[in-house]
Short mmCIF file of C-alpha atoms and ligand atoms in Angstrom, two decimals:
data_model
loop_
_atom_site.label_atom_id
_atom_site.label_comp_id
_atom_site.label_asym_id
_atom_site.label_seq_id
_atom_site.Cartn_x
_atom_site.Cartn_y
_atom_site.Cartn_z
CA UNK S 199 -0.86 -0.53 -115.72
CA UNK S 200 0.05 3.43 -116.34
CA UNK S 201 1.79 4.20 -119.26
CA UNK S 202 4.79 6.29 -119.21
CA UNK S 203 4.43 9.91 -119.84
CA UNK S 204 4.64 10.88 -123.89
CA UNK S 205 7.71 13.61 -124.41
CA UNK S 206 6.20 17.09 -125.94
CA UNK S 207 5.67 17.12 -129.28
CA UNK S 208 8.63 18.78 -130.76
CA UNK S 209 6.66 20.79 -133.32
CA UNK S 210 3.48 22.08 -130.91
CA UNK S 211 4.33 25.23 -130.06
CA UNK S 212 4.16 26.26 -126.00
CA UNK S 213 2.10 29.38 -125.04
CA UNK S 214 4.19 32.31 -123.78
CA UNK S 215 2.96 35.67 -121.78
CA UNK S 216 3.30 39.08 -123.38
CA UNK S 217 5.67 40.88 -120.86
CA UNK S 218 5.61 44.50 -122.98
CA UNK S 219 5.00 46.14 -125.98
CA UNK S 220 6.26 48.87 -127.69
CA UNK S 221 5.18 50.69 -130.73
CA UNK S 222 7.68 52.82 -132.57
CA UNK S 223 5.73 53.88 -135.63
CA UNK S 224 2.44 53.50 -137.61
CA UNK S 225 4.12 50.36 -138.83
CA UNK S 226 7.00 48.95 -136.13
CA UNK S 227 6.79 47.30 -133.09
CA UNK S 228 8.90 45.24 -130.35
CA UNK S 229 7.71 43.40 -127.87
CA UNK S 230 8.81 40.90 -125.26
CA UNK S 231 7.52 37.68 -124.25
CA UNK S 232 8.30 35.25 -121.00
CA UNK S 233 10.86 32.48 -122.14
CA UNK S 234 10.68 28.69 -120.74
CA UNK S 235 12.98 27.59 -119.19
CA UNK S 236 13.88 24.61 -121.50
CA UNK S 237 14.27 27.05 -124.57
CA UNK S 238 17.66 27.29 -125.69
CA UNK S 239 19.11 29.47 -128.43
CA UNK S 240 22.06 30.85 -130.41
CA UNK S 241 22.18 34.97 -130.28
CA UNK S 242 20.96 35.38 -134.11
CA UNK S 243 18.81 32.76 -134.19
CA UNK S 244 14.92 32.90 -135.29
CA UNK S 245 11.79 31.30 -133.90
CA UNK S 246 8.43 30.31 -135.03
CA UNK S 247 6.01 32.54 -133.10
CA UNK S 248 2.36 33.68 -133.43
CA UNK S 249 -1.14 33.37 -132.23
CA UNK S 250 -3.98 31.01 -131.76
CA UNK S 251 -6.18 30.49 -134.96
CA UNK S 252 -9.73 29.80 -135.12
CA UNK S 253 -8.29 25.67 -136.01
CA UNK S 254 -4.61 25.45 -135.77
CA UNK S 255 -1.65 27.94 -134.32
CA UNK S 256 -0.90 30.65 -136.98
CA UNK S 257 2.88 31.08 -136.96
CA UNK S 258 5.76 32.87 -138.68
CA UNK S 259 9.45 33.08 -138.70
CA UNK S 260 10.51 35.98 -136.03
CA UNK S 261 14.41 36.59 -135.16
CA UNK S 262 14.93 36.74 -131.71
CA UNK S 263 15.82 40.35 -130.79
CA UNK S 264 17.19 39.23 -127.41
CA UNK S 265 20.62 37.34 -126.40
CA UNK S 266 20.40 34.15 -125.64
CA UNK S 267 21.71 35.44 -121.88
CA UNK S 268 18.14 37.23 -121.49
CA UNK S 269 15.30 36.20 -118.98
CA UNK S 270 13.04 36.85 -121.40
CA UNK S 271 12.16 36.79 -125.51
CA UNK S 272 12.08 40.03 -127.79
CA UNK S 273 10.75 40.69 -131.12
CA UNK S 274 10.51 43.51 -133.35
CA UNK S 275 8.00 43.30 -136.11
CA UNK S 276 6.53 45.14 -139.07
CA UNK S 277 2.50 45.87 -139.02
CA UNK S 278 1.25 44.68 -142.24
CA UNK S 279 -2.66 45.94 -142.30
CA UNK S 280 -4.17 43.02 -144.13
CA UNK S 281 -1.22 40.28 -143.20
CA UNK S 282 -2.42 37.22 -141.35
CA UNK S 283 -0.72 37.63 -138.33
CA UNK S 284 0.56 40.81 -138.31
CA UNK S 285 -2.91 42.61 -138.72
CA UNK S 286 -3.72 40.85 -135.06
CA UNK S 287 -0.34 40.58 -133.90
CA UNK S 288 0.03 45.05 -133.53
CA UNK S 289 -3.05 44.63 -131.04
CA UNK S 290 -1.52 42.30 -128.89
CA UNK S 291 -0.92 43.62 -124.80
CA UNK S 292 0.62 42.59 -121.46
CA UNK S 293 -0.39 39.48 -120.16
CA UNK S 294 -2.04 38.15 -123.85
CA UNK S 295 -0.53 34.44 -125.30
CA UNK S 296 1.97 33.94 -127.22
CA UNK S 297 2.31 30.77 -129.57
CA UNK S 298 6.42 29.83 -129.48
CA UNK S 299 8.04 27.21 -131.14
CA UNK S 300 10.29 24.78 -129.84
CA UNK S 301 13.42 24.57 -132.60
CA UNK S 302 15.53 27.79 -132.74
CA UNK S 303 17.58 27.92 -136.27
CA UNK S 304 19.73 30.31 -138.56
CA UNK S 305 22.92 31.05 -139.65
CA UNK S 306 23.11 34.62 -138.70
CA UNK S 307 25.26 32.88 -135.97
CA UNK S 308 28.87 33.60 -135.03
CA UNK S 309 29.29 29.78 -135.70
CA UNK S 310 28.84 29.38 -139.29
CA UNK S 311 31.88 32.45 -139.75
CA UNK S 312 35.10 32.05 -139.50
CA UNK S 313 37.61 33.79 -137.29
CA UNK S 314 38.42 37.36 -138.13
CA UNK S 315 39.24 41.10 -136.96
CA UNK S 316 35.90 43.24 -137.87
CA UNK S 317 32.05 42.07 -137.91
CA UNK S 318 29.71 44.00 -140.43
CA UNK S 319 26.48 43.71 -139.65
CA UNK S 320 23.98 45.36 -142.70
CA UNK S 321 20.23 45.05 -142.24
CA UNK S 322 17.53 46.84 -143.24
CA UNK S 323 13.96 47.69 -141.91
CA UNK S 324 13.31 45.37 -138.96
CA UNK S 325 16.42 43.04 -140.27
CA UNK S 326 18.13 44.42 -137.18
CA UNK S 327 16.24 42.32 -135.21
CA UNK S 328 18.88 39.17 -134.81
CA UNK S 329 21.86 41.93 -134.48
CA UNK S 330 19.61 43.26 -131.40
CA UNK S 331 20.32 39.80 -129.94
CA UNK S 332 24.21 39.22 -131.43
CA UNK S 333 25.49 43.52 -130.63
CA UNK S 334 23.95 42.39 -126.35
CA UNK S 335 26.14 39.16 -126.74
CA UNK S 336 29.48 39.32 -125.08
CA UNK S 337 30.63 36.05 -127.44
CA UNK S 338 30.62 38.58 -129.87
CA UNK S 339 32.84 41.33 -128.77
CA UNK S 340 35.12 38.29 -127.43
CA UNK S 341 35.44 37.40 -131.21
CA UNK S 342 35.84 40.75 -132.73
CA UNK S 343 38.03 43.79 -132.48
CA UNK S 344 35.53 45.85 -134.43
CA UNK S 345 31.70 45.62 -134.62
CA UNK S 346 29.99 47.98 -137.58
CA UNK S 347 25.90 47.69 -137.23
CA UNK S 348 24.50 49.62 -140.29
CA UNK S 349 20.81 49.82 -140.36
CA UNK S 350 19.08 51.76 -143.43
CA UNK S 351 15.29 52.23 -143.54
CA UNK S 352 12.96 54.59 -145.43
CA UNK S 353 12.24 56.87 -143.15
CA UNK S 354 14.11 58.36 -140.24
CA UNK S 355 11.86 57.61 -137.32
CA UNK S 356 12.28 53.88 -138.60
CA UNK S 357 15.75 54.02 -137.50
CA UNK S 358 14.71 54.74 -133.73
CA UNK S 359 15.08 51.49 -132.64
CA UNK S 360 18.63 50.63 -133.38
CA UNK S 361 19.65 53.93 -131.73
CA UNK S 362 17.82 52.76 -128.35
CA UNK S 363 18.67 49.07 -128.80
CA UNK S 364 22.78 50.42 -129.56
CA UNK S 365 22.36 52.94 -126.17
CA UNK S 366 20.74 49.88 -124.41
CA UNK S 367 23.84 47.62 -125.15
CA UNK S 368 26.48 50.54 -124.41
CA UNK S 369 25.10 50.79 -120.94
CA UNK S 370 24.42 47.33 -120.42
CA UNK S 371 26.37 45.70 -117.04
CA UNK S 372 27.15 42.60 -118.79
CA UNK S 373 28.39 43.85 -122.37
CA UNK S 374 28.36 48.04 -121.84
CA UNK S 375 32.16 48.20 -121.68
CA UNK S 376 32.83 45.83 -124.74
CA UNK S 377 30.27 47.69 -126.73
CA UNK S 378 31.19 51.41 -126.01
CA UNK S 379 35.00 50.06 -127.12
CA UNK S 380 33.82 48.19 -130.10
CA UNK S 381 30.94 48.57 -130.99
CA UNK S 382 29.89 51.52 -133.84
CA UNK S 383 26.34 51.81 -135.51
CA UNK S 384 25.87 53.61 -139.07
CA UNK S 385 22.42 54.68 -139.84
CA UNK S 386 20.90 55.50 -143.36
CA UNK S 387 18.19 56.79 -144.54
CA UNK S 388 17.03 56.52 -148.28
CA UNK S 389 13.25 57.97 -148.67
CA UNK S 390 13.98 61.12 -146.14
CA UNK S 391 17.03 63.93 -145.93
CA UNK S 392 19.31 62.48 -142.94
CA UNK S 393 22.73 62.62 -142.56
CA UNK S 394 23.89 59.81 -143.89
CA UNK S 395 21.31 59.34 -147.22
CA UNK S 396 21.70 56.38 -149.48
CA UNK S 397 21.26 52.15 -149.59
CA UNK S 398 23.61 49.94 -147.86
CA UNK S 399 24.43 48.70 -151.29
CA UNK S 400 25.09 51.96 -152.56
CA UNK S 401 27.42 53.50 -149.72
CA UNK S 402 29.72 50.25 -150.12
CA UNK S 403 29.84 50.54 -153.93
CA UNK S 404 31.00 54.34 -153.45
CA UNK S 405 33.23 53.49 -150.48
CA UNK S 406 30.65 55.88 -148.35
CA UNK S 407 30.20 53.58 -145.63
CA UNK S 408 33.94 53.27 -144.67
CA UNK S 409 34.79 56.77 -144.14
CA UNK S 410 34.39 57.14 -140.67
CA UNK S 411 35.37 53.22 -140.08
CA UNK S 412 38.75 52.00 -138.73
CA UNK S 413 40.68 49.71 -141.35
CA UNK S 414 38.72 50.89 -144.25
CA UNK S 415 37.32 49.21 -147.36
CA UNK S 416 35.93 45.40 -147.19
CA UNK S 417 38.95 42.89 -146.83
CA UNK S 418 38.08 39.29 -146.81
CA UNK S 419 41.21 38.32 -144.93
CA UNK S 420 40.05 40.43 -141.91
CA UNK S 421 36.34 41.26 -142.31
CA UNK S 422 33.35 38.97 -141.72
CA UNK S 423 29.64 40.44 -142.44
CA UNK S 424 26.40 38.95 -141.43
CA UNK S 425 23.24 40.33 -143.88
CA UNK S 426 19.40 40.70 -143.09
CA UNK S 427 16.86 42.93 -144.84
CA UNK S 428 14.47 41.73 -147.55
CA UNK S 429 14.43 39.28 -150.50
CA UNK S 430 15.82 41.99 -152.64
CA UNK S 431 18.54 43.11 -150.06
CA UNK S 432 19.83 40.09 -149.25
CA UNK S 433 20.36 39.35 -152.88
CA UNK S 434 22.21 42.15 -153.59
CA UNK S 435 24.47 42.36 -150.75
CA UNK S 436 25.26 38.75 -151.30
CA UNK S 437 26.62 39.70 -154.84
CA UNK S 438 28.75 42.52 -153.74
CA UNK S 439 30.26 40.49 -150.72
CA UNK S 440 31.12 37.90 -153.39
CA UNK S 441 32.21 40.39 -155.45
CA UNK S 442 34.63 41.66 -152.73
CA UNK S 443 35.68 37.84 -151.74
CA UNK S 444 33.97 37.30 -149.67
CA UNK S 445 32.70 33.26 -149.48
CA UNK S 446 29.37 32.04 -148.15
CA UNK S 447 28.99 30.32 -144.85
CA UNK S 448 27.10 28.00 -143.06
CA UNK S 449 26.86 26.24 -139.80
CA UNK S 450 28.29 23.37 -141.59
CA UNK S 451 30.70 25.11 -142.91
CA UNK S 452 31.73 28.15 -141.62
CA UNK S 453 33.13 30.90 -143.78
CA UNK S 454 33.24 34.34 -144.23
CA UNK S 455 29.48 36.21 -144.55
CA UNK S 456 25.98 34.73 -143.71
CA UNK S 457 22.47 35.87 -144.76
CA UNK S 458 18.99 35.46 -143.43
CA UNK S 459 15.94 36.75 -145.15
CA UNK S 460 13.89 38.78 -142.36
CA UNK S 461 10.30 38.33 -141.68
CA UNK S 462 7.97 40.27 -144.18
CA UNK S 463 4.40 39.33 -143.80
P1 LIG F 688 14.78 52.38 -150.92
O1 LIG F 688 14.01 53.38 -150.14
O2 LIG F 688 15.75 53.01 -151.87
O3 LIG F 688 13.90 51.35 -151.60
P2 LIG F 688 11.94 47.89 -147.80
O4 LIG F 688 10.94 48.42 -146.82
O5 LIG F 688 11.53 48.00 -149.22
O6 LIG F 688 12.45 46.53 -147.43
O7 LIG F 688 13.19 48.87 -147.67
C1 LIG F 688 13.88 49.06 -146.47
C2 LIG F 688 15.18 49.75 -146.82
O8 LIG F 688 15.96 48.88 -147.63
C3 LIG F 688 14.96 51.03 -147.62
O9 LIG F 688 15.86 52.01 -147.16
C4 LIG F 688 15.26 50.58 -149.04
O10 LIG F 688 15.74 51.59 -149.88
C5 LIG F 688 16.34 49.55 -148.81
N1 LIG F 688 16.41 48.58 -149.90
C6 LIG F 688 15.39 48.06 -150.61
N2 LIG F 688 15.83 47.21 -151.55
C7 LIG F 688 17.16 47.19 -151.44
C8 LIG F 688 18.21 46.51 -152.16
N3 LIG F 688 17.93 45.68 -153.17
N4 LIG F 688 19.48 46.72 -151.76
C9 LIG F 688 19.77 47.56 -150.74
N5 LIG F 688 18.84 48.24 -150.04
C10 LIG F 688 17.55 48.05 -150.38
#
């Protein structure tokens, strides 16, 4: 008698192949990863990823800096010296494995907002990372008149990647045309002279940010924001958006902002 064959485990990770790396700075990095075939996401969503341990997988929450369209899996990630996976994870190269779990989630997803006219999308540090996936996602131009991606970091290398990942999108055959109409990227620095100088919090709370941006000020009736950047961030930007009106969503209840805490380990 043969018994039938057990389903996967949904919790044990598969093993992926790295496909590239790419180091930005001293502490950034993106790379991609092949993607199984099975593996569904929302644009937005994050992952479980990470690498074998000497007993058991070592894993961490990772956005997924790639649409859900894409071949293949991107990340972007900070380079903590002394953090568990991180400290190995900066050494990885082409061809190493990849531990990826099997249950996307989030709510940096266009389903948990409601309908509206212009999509805000603040992050800071490697918080751009889901927006990389939603900015390449033609859903989201579909949905939106307006896209504003504001990224602020420290420094102004930092802010390298969003200026490749928003010239990546613009000339992109699926979603170029969309984003060169709609889409517009502000980029802040706060530790370095740049242009634009100053937190996200801080160029909303002196109207800063909406200078150069069609329709002006935060309306609730018409403008939807989606938030990543660290504990701190987040926090903040979710008491100014309530501030402005602006009510909390969730996939179970879609409304008009959304927050996800980005990876910081
Ligand atoms: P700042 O340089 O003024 O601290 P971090 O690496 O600490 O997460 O910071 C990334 C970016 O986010 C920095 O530009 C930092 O500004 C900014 N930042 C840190 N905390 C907050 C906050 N509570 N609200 C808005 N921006 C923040």
């Amino acid at each position: 008698m043969s018994l039938p064959n057990p389903s996967p485990n949904p919790n044990t990770p598969t093993a992926e192949t790295v496909l590239s790396v790419n180091h930005y700075t001293d502490q950034l990095f993106a790379f991609s990863i092949t993607r199984p075939p099975s593996f569904r996401f929302r644009s937005g969503e994050f992952i479980m990823i990470g690498l074998q341990g000497e007993k058991k997988p070592l894993l961490r929450a990772y956005s997924i800096a790639s649409p859900s369209w894409d071949e293949k899996l991107d990340f972007y990630s900070i380079k903590v010296p002394d953090g568990p996976l991180t400290s190995r994870l900066q050494n990885i190269e082409n061809g190493d494995e990849i531990m990826l779990g099997r249950k996307p989630v989030g709510t940096l997803v266009l389903d948990a907002l409601l309908p509206g006219k212009r999509l805000f999308m603040l992050a800071t540090g490697t918080g751009i990372a889901p927006f990389a996936s939603l900015i390449r996602d033609p859903d989201v131009y579909e949905s939106f008149e307006q896209v504003i991606l504001v990224h602020t970091c420290r420094e102004v290398a930092e802010l390298t990647y969003g200026f490749d990942l928003v010239a990546a999108a613009k000339d992109d055959p699926l979603v170029g045309e969309l984003a060169t109409e709609k889409l517009q990227h502000i980029a802040s620095a706060t530790r370095e002279d740049y242009a634009l100088q100053g937190r996200i919090t801080t160029l909303i709370e002196t109207g800063a940010l909406f200078e150069n941006i069609a329709g002006g000020l935060f309306d609730p009736a018409t403008d939807r924001i989606m938030i990543c950047g660290s504990i701190a961030m987040t926090k903040d930007l979710k008491t100014l958006a309530e501030a402005h009106g602006f009510k909390e969503g969730a996939n179970s209840n879609p409304a008009d902002f959304v927050i996800e805490k980005s990876f910081v380990g």
